[in-house]
Amino acid sequence: MTRQAGLSKSRITLFEQCPKRLWLSVHRPELADEQPDMQRGFAEGHRVGELACSLVPGGVMVSAEGGMGRAVEQTSSLLAQGHDRPIFEATFAHDGVLVRVDILEPVEGGWHMAEVKNTTGVKDYHIGDLATQLWVMRNAGVEVRSSAIRHVDRDFTLEREGDYAGLFTDTRVDERVATIMETRAEVVAEARAVLASDEPPIERGDHCISPFTCSFIGWCSRNEPEAPEWPVDILPDAAGKKVAAKLKTGGIADLTQVPADEMPSPKLSRIHHATVTGEVWHEAEAIRAATAGWAWPRTYLDFETIAPSIPRWLGTRPFQQVPFQFSAHIENADGTMTHSEFLSLDGGDPRRACAEALARLPQEGAVIAWNMAFERSCILGLARHCPDLARVLESLADRLVDLLPLARRHYYHRDMRGSWSIKAVLPTLADIGYADLVEVKSGTDAQAGYLEATDPATSRERRGAIRDALLDYCRRDTEAMVLVLTALTRERG
Ligand code: SF4
């Protein structure tokens, strides 16, 4: 088979993750799995790229509208005319490889090249991207004096509405890029050879999820033998993953076939025992003893947050977790229960209203969370933002107690499959789970829902539907904690 296809920096990146991924992306793109999270990531990355360009005054954009050939011509013409201002999406080609450079800035004797990334630092895979661009540009005769990843500066704080000067910072990577650049001609030749051949016979492995989750996992796993019901991969944490990798290397994929003495820790032994026997590990007495002192009324609290890379609200930093929703179930000593909740979907800064709603929660009793470090950071962040409410909010934070470590220490059901997330634990102790929820079933769904609901283009009906789904989801999280604690303190029948 002889096929010809152009290469680009993203295709080279695919090739470097897995030659088969490049081949499938070019020749069988219809086989890709749907990846809505990736689409959201692209949209956010696009916004970051546009903002980075807007912060470089006097730049000229090389349009892609007339096709890439036209973009190469326009770039070449700008350089030939001695253009001495920044260029966005400057487009170059060499040896059939096309690159569009995010930002080129004139410097003494040539150009500074910046690749914009929606991260707070440089990742290894960024270097290959830059090296491909530099290789093409140098071969196209462009004097590139320096190269950098222009990433988000985590120390930036939005001080004035719309003023993002200082949001990005350059990390120079010249030396790392120079080393990788020397390999580009060879890499390009190999990628081209792969594209001209049949689908490469590459097995699945760790490379399928690093540095990116591949979109062809469904296709590549179609002929694999059915996984055992209790695979060794359910062993959690670094220790469990290490044991699982060793077992799989030895040809053992089924946890029920592993001798008990292969488990190196009491925790993994408990998981192994529960999985093999079906017996539940449950120390109700220990949980009762640990929770007996949790004062009434007990407030079960859970937040949903949004962490935009581009700060939306004054005083916030990139990727700062900002709570836009909470649910609180309040259980009294006599068994009665009330519910309180907060949700902001108007797109404005939700912190003040959220803090005020929190301040109306009981000012005594235990505040129960599942992994309380997160709730604590949300509450203390709100206390810093609203100093007049700091005392009452700090009191909430001081009264936090954590259900998760108790569950980890004293409970395991094999249906949890190595996870102590509330979503894994709840269905093993109660007749409900999360499957019946509509649309929002995870924190990631909640963030996507928030972004869609606060988009001015979203219809009122749609916003209402998202609102209902968000309220149901967050309420389920605190309801789950109530049910789980009740069940954990009861002896199993
Ligand atoms: S799933 Fe794995 S083996 Fe298949 S194309 Fe993707 S990275 Fe390659």
Coordinates of C-alpha atoms and ligand atoms in Angstrom, one line a residue:
M1 CA 0.0 0.0 0.0
T2 CA 1.3 3.5 -0.8
R3 CA -0.2 6.4 0.9
Q4 CA 1.0 10.0 1.3
A5 CA -0.1 12.3 4.0
G6 CA 1.3 15.6 5.2
L7 CA 2.8 15.9 8.7
S8 CA 2.4 18.6 11.3
K9 CA 3.8 19.1 14.8
S10 CA 0.6 17.5 16.3
R11 CA 1.0 14.5 14.0
I12 CA 4.6 14.1 15.0
T13 CA 3.5 14.3 18.7
L14 CA 1.0 11.5 18.0
F15 CA 3.7 9.4 16.3
E16 CA 6.0 9.9 19.3
Q17 CA 3.4 8.6 21.7
C18 CA 2.6 5.6 19.4
P19 CA 3.2 5.1 15.7
K20 CA -0.1 3.2 15.5
R21 CA -1.9 6.2 16.9
L22 CA -0.6 8.4 14.1
W23 CA -1.5 5.8 11.5
L24 CA -5.1 5.5 12.8
S25 CA -5.5 9.2 13.2
V26 CA -4.6 9.7 9.5
H27 CA -6.1 6.6 7.8
R28 CA -9.0 5.5 10.1
P29 CA -10.0 8.6 12.2
E30 CA -13.6 7.3 12.3
L31 CA -12.4 4.6 14.7
A32 CA -11.6 7.1 17.5
D33 CA -13.5 6.9 20.8
E34 CA -15.6 9.9 21.7
Q35 CA -13.7 12.1 24.2
P36 CA -15.9 15.0 25.3
D37 CA -13.4 16.0 28.0
M38 CA -10.7 16.4 25.3
Q39 CA -13.0 18.7 23.3
R40 CA -13.5 20.8 26.4
G41 CA -9.8 20.9 26.9
F42 CA -9.3 22.1 23.3
A43 CA -11.8 24.9 23.7
E44 CA -10.1 26.1 26.9
G45 CA -6.7 25.9 25.2
H46 CA -8.0 27.9 22.3
R47 CA -9.2 30.7 24.6
V48 CA -5.8 30.7 26.4
G49 CA -4.1 31.0 23.0
E50 CA -6.2 33.9 21.9
L51 CA -5.6 35.7 25.2
A52 CA -1.9 35.2 25.0
C53 CA -1.9 36.8 21.5
S54 CA -4.0 39.7 22.7
L55 CA -1.3 40.5 25.3
V56 CA 1.3 40.9 22.6
P57 CA 0.8 44.4 21.1
G58 CA 1.1 45.1 17.4
G59 CA 1.0 41.5 16.3
V60 CA -0.1 40.3 12.9
M61 CA -2.2 37.1 12.5
V62 CA -1.4 34.7 9.7
S63 CA -4.9 33.5 8.6
A64 CA -5.6 29.9 7.8
E65 CA -8.7 30.7 5.9
G66 CA -7.1 30.5 2.4
G67 CA -5.5 27.2 3.3
M68 CA -2.1 26.3 4.6
G69 CA -0.3 26.9 1.3
R70 CA -1.5 30.5 1.4
A71 CA -0.5 30.8 5.1
V72 CA 3.0 29.7 4.3
E73 CA 3.2 32.3 1.5
Q74 CA 1.9 35.1 3.7
T75 CA 4.4 34.2 6.4
S76 CA 7.3 34.1 3.9
S77 CA 6.2 37.4 2.4
L78 CA 6.1 39.1 5.8
L79 CA 9.6 37.9 6.5
A80 CA 10.9 38.8 3.1
Q81 CA 9.6 42.4 3.6
G82 CA 11.6 42.7 6.8
H83 CA 8.5 42.6 9.0
D84 CA 9.6 43.6 12.5
R85 CA 6.5 43.1 14.6
P86 CA 5.2 40.0 16.3
I87 CA 3.5 37.3 14.2
F88 CA 0.8 35.0 15.3
E89 CA 0.4 31.5 13.8
A90 CA 3.4 32.1 11.4
T91 CA 3.3 29.1 9.1
F92 CA 6.3 27.2 7.8
A93 CA 6.9 24.0 5.8
H94 CA 10.0 21.8 5.4
D95 CA 10.2 18.3 4.0
G96 CA 6.5 18.0 4.0
V97 CA 6.1 19.0 7.6
L98 CA 3.9 22.0 8.3
V99 CA 4.0 24.0 11.5
R100 CA 2.1 27.0 12.8
V101 CA 4.0 28.9 15.5
D102 CA 1.8 30.4 18.2
I103 CA 3.9 33.6 18.7
L104 CA 7.0 34.9 17.0
E105 CA 8.5 38.0 18.5
P106 CA 11.3 40.0 16.9
V107 CA 14.5 40.1 19.0
E108 CA 18.0 41.3 18.2
G109 CA 19.2 39.4 15.1
G110 CA 16.2 37.2 14.7
W111 CA 13.1 35.9 16.4
H112 CA 11.9 34.6 19.8
M113 CA 9.5 31.7 19.4
A114 CA 6.8 31.1 22.1
E115 CA 4.5 28.0 22.3
V116 CA 1.5 28.9 24.4
K117 CA 0.3 26.1 26.8
N118 CA -2.6 26.0 29.2
T119 CA -0.4 24.7 32.0
T120 CA 1.5 26.2 34.9
G121 CA 4.9 24.8 33.8
V122 CA 6.8 23.0 31.1
K123 CA 5.9 19.3 30.5
D124 CA 8.2 16.9 28.7
Y125 CA 5.9 16.5 25.8
H126 CA 6.0 20.3 25.1
I127 CA 9.7 20.0 24.2
G128 CA 9.0 17.7 21.2
D129 CA 6.4 20.2 19.9
L130 CA 8.9 23.1 20.0
A131 CA 11.7 21.0 18.6
T132 CA 9.6 20.1 15.5
Q133 CA 8.8 23.8 15.0
L134 CA 12.4 24.9 15.4
W135 CA 13.6 22.2 13.0
V136 CA 11.1 23.3 10.3
M137 CA 11.9 27.0 10.9
R138 CA 15.6 26.6 10.9
N139 CA 15.4 24.6 7.7
A140 CA 13.1 27.3 6.2
G141 CA 15.9 29.8 6.9
V142 CA 14.4 31.6 9.9
E143 CA 16.8 33.0 12.5
V144 CA 15.3 31.7 15.7
R145 CA 17.3 33.1 18.6
S146 CA 15.4 31.7 21.5
S147 CA 12.4 29.4 22.3
A148 CA 10.1 29.2 25.3
I149 CA 7.0 27.6 26.6
R150 CA 4.6 30.5 27.4
H151 CA 2.5 29.1 30.2
V152 CA 0.2 30.4 32.8
D153 CA 1.9 32.0 35.9
R154 CA 0.3 30.4 38.9
D155 CA 1.2 33.5 41.0
F156 CA -0.8 35.9 38.8
T157 CA -3.8 37.5 40.5
L158 CA -6.6 39.2 38.6
E159 CA -6.5 42.8 40.1
R160 CA -8.5 44.7 37.5
E161 CA -11.4 43.6 35.4
G162 CA -10.1 42.3 32.0
D163 CA -6.4 43.1 32.8
Y164 CA -4.5 39.9 32.1
A165 CA -1.1 41.5 31.7
G166 CA 1.3 39.2 33.5
L167 CA -0.9 36.1 33.3
F168 CA 1.7 34.3 31.2
T169 CA 5.4 33.7 31.8
D170 CA 8.0 32.3 29.5
T171 CA 10.2 29.4 30.5
R172 CA 13.2 29.2 28.2
V173 CA 13.9 25.7 26.9
D174 CA 16.6 26.4 24.3
E175 CA 19.0 23.7 25.4
R176 CA 16.4 20.9 25.8
V177 CA 14.9 21.8 22.4
A178 CA 18.3 21.9 20.7
T179 CA 19.0 18.3 21.7
I180 CA 15.6 17.0 20.6
M181 CA 15.8 19.0 17.4
E182 CA 18.7 16.9 16.2
T183 CA 16.5 13.8 16.1
R184 CA 13.7 15.5 14.0
A185 CA 14.8 14.5 10.5
E186 CA 15.0 10.8 11.6
V187 CA 11.6 11.0 13.5
V188 CA 10.0 12.6 10.5
A189 CA 11.3 9.9 8.1
E190 CA 10.1 7.2 10.5
A191 CA 6.6 8.8 10.8
R192 CA 6.4 9.1 7.0
A193 CA 7.4 5.4 6.6
V194 CA 4.7 4.4 9.1
L195 CA 2.0 6.4 7.2
A196 CA 3.0 4.7 4.0
S197 CA 2.7 1.2 5.5
D198 CA -0.1 -0.9 6.8
E199 CA -1.5 -0.5 10.4
P200 CA 1.4 -1.1 12.7
P201 CA 1.1 -4.2 14.9
I202 CA 1.6 -2.4 18.2
E203 CA 0.1 -3.9 21.4
R204 CA -1.5 -1.8 24.1
G205 CA 0.6 -0.7 27.1
D206 CA 1.4 2.1 29.4
H207 CA 2.0 4.4 26.4
C208 CA -1.7 4.4 25.6
I209 CA -2.4 6.8 28.5
S210 CA 0.8 8.8 28.7
P211 CA 1.3 11.6 28.0
F212 CA -2.3 11.6 26.7
T213 CA -5.1 9.1 26.8
C214 CA -5.3 7.7 23.3
S215 CA -8.5 7.9 21.5
F216 CA -8.2 4.5 19.9
I217 CA -8.2 2.3 23.0
G218 CA -11.5 0.9 22.1
W219 CA -10.3 -0.2 18.6
C220 CA -7.0 -1.5 19.9
S221 CA -8.5 -3.6 22.6
R222 CA -11.3 -5.1 20.5
N223 CA -9.6 -8.5 20.1
E224 CA -8.1 -8.8 23.6
P225 CA -9.3 -11.6 25.7
E226 CA -12.1 -10.6 28.0
A227 CA -10.7 -9.1 31.2
P228 CA -11.2 -11.3 34.3
E229 CA -14.0 -10.2 36.6
W230 CA -11.5 -9.2 39.3
P231 CA -8.4 -8.0 37.5
V232 CA -5.2 -7.4 39.5
D233 CA -5.5 -3.7 38.3
I234 CA -8.0 -3.0 41.0
L235 CA -5.2 -3.1 43.6
P236 CA -4.9 0.6 44.6
D237 CA -2.2 3.1 45.2
A238 CA 1.4 3.0 44.1
A239 CA 2.1 -0.2 46.1
G240 CA -0.9 -2.0 44.5
K241 CA 0.0 -0.8 41.0
K242 CA 3.5 -2.2 41.5
V243 CA 2.2 -5.6 42.6
A244 CA -0.3 -5.6 39.7
A245 CA 2.5 -4.8 37.2
K246 CA 4.7 -7.6 38.5
L247 CA 1.8 -10.1 38.5
K248 CA 0.9 -9.2 34.9
T249 CA 4.5 -9.5 33.8
G250 CA 4.3 -13.0 35.3
G251 CA 1.2 -13.7 33.3
I252 CA -1.4 -13.4 36.1
A253 CA -4.2 -11.0 35.4
D254 CA -6.9 -12.4 37.8
L255 CA -6.7 -11.3 41.4
T256 CA -8.6 -14.4 42.5
Q257 CA -5.7 -16.6 41.2
V258 CA -3.0 -14.8 43.3
P259 CA -1.7 -16.5 46.4
A260 CA -2.5 -14.5 49.6
D261 CA 1.2 -14.2 50.6
E262 CA 1.9 -12.2 47.4
M263 CA 0.2 -9.2 49.1
P264 CA 2.8 -7.0 50.7
S265 CA 0.6 -4.9 53.1
P266 CA -2.4 -5.4 55.4
K267 CA -4.5 -3.1 53.2
L268 CA -3.8 -5.1 50.0
S269 CA -4.3 -8.3 51.9
R270 CA -7.7 -7.2 53.0
I271 CA -8.6 -6.3 49.4
H272 CA -7.3 -9.6 48.2
H273 CA -9.2 -11.5 50.9
A274 CA -12.5 -9.7 50.3
T275 CA -12.1 -10.2 46.5
V276 CA -11.4 -13.9 46.7
T277 CA -13.9 -14.8 49.4
G278 CA -16.6 -12.2 48.9
E279 CA -16.5 -11.5 52.6
V280 CA -16.8 -7.8 53.6
W281 CA -14.1 -6.2 55.7
H282 CA -16.1 -4.1 58.2
E283 CA -15.1 -3.0 61.7
A284 CA -18.3 -1.4 62.8
E285 CA -17.2 -1.2 66.5
A286 CA -14.0 0.8 65.5
I287 CA -16.1 3.2 63.4
R288 CA -18.6 3.7 66.2
A289 CA -15.8 4.4 68.6
A290 CA -14.1 6.9 66.3
T291 CA -17.3 8.8 65.5
A292 CA -19.0 8.7 68.9
G293 CA -17.5 12.0 69.8
W294 CA -18.8 13.8 66.6
A295 CA -21.0 16.5 68.1
W296 CA -24.6 17.2 67.1
P297 CA -26.0 18.6 65.0
R298 CA -23.9 16.9 62.4
T299 CA -23.5 18.9 59.1
Y300 CA -22.6 16.7 56.1
L301 CA -21.0 19.1 53.7
D302 CA -19.8 18.9 50.1
F303 CA -18.7 21.6 47.5
E304 CA -18.5 21.7 43.8
T305 CA -15.9 24.1 42.4
I306 CA -14.6 25.5 39.2
A307 CA -10.9 26.2 38.6
P308 CA -10.5 28.2 35.4
S309 CA -7.0 28.6 34.0
I310 CA -7.9 32.2 33.1
P311 CA -9.1 33.8 36.3
R312 CA -12.7 35.1 36.0
W313 CA -13.1 37.0 39.1
L314 CA -11.1 39.8 40.8
G315 CA -8.7 38.5 43.4
T316 CA -8.5 35.0 42.0
R317 CA -5.5 33.2 40.5
P318 CA -5.2 30.7 37.6
F319 CA -6.6 27.3 38.5
Q320 CA -7.8 28.5 41.8
Q321 CA -10.7 26.3 43.1
V322 CA -13.7 28.6 43.5
P323 CA -16.8 27.0 45.0
F324 CA -20.0 27.7 43.1
Q325 CA -22.2 25.1 44.9
F326 CA -22.6 23.3 48.1
S327 CA -25.0 20.8 49.7
A328 CA -25.4 20.3 53.4
H329 CA -27.5 17.7 55.2
I330 CA -28.0 18.6 58.8
E331 CA -28.7 15.7 61.1
N332 CA -30.0 16.4 64.6
A333 CA -29.4 14.1 67.6
D334 CA -33.1 13.1 67.6
G335 CA -32.7 11.7 64.0
T336 CA -34.5 14.6 62.2
M337 CA -32.8 15.9 59.1
T338 CA -32.9 19.2 57.2
H339 CA -31.2 20.1 54.0
S340 CA -29.5 23.4 52.9
E341 CA -27.9 24.1 49.5
F342 CA -26.3 26.9 47.5
L343 CA -25.8 27.2 43.7
S344 CA -24.7 30.2 41.7
L345 CA -25.2 30.1 37.9
D346 CA -25.3 33.7 37.0
G347 CA -21.6 33.7 36.0
G348 CA -20.7 36.4 38.6
D349 CA -18.2 35.8 41.5
P350 CA -20.0 33.2 43.6
R351 CA -17.8 33.5 46.7
R352 CA -19.6 36.2 48.7
A353 CA -23.0 34.6 48.3
C354 CA -21.5 31.1 49.0
A355 CA -19.8 32.4 52.1
E356 CA -23.0 34.0 53.4
A357 CA -25.0 30.8 52.8
L358 CA -22.3 28.8 54.6
A359 CA -22.5 31.2 57.5
R360 CA -26.1 30.3 57.9
L361 CA -25.2 26.6 58.6
P362 CA -25.3 25.4 62.3
Q363 CA -22.6 27.1 64.3
E364 CA -21.9 24.1 66.4
G365 CA -21.6 20.4 65.9
A366 CA -19.3 18.3 63.6
V367 CA -19.0 19.2 60.0
I368 CA -18.6 15.9 58.2
A369 CA -16.8 15.7 54.8
W370 CA -15.4 13.0 52.6
N371 CA -11.7 13.9 52.2
M372 CA -12.0 17.0 54.3
A373 CA -8.8 18.7 53.0
F374 CA -10.7 19.9 50.0
E375 CA -13.7 21.2 52.0
R376 CA -11.2 22.9 54.4
S377 CA -9.4 24.7 51.6
C378 CA -12.7 25.8 50.1
I379 CA -14.0 27.2 53.4
L380 CA -10.7 28.9 54.3
G381 CA -10.4 30.4 50.8
L382 CA -13.9 31.9 51.4
A383 CA -12.9 33.2 54.8
R384 CA -9.9 35.0 53.3
H385 CA -12.2 36.5 50.7
C386 CA -14.8 37.6 53.2
P387 CA -13.0 38.8 56.3
D388 CA -16.2 39.9 58.0
L389 CA -17.4 36.2 57.9
A390 CA -14.0 34.8 58.7
R391 CA -14.7 33.9 62.3
V392 CA -17.8 31.9 61.5
L393 CA -16.2 30.2 58.5
E394 CA -13.1 29.3 60.4
S395 CA -15.3 27.8 63.0
L396 CA -16.8 25.6 60.3
A397 CA -13.4 24.6 59.2
D398 CA -12.2 23.8 62.7
R399 CA -15.2 21.5 63.2
L400 CA -14.5 19.4 60.1
V401 CA -14.1 15.7 60.6
D402 CA -13.3 13.2 57.8
L403 CA -15.3 10.1 57.0
L404 CA -12.9 8.9 54.2
P405 CA -10.0 7.7 56.4
L406 CA -12.3 5.8 58.6
A407 CA -13.8 4.0 55.6
R408 CA -10.3 3.3 54.3
R409 CA -9.2 1.8 57.6
H410 CA -12.3 -0.2 58.6
Y411 CA -14.4 -1.0 55.5
Y412 CA -13.9 -2.8 52.2
H413 CA -16.4 -4.5 49.9
R414 CA -15.1 -6.2 46.8
D415 CA -17.6 -4.3 44.6
M416 CA -15.6 -1.1 45.5
R417 CA -12.9 -2.5 43.2
G418 CA -10.0 -0.9 45.0
S419 CA -11.7 2.5 45.3
W420 CA -12.9 4.4 48.4
S421 CA -14.6 7.2 46.5
I422 CA -18.0 7.9 47.9
K423 CA -19.4 6.7 44.5
A424 CA -17.7 3.4 45.0
V425 CA -18.7 2.9 48.6
L426 CA -22.3 4.1 48.6
P427 CA -23.8 1.3 46.4
T428 CA -22.2 -1.4 48.6
L429 CA -24.0 -0.1 51.7
A430 CA -27.3 1.4 50.4
D431 CA -29.9 0.7 47.7
I432 CA -29.0 3.8 45.8
G433 CA -25.9 4.9 43.9
Y434 CA -25.3 7.6 41.3
A435 CA -26.4 5.7 38.2
D436 CA -30.0 7.1 38.2
L437 CA -28.8 10.8 38.2
V438 CA -29.3 12.6 34.9
E439 CA -26.4 14.3 33.1
V440 CA -24.3 15.3 36.1
K441 CA -22.7 12.2 37.7
S442 CA -19.2 13.5 38.7
G443 CA -17.3 16.6 39.6
T444 CA -16.1 16.9 36.1
D445 CA -19.7 16.8 34.8
A446 CA -20.5 19.5 37.4
Q447 CA -17.8 21.7 36.1
A448 CA -18.9 21.2 32.5
G449 CA -22.4 22.0 33.6
Y450 CA -21.4 25.1 35.3
L451 CA -19.5 26.4 32.2
E452 CA -22.4 25.6 30.0
A453 CA -25.0 27.1 32.3
T454 CA -23.0 30.3 32.7
D455 CA -22.5 30.7 29.0
P456 CA -24.7 33.6 27.8
A457 CA -25.5 31.6 24.7
T458 CA -27.2 28.9 26.7
S459 CA -31.0 29.0 26.6
R460 CA -33.1 29.5 29.8
E461 CA -34.6 26.0 29.4
R462 CA -31.2 24.4 29.1
R463 CA -29.9 26.4 32.1
G464 CA -32.8 25.2 34.1
A465 CA -32.2 21.6 33.2
I466 CA -28.5 21.9 34.2
R467 CA -29.5 23.6 37.4
D468 CA -31.7 20.7 38.4
A469 CA -29.0 18.2 37.5
L470 CA -26.4 20.0 39.5
L471 CA -28.6 20.3 42.6
D472 CA -29.5 16.6 42.4
Y473 CA -25.8 15.6 42.1
C474 CA -24.5 17.6 45.0
R475 CA -27.4 16.7 47.2
R476 CA -26.7 13.0 46.4
D477 CA -23.1 13.5 47.6
T478 CA -24.2 14.6 51.1
E479 CA -27.1 12.2 51.3
A480 CA -24.5 9.5 50.5
M481 CA -22.4 10.5 53.4
V482 CA -25.4 10.3 55.8
L483 CA -26.3 6.8 54.5
V484 CA -22.7 5.6 54.5
L485 CA -22.0 6.7 58.1
T486 CA -25.2 5.2 59.3
A487 CA -24.4 1.9 57.6
L488 CA -20.8 1.8 58.7
T489 CA -21.7 2.2 62.3
R490 CA -24.3 -0.7 62.1
E491 CA -23.3 -4.3 62.4
R492 CA -24.0 -6.1 59.1
G493 CA -27.0 -8.4 59.3
Ligands
SF4_1 S1 -4.6 2.5 22.0 FE1 -2.4 2.3 22.5 S2 -1.6 0.9 20.9 FE2 -3.6 1.6 20.2 S3 -3.1 3.4 18.9 FE3 -3.5 4.2 21.0 S4 -1.5 4.3 22.0 FE4 -1.3 3.0 20.2

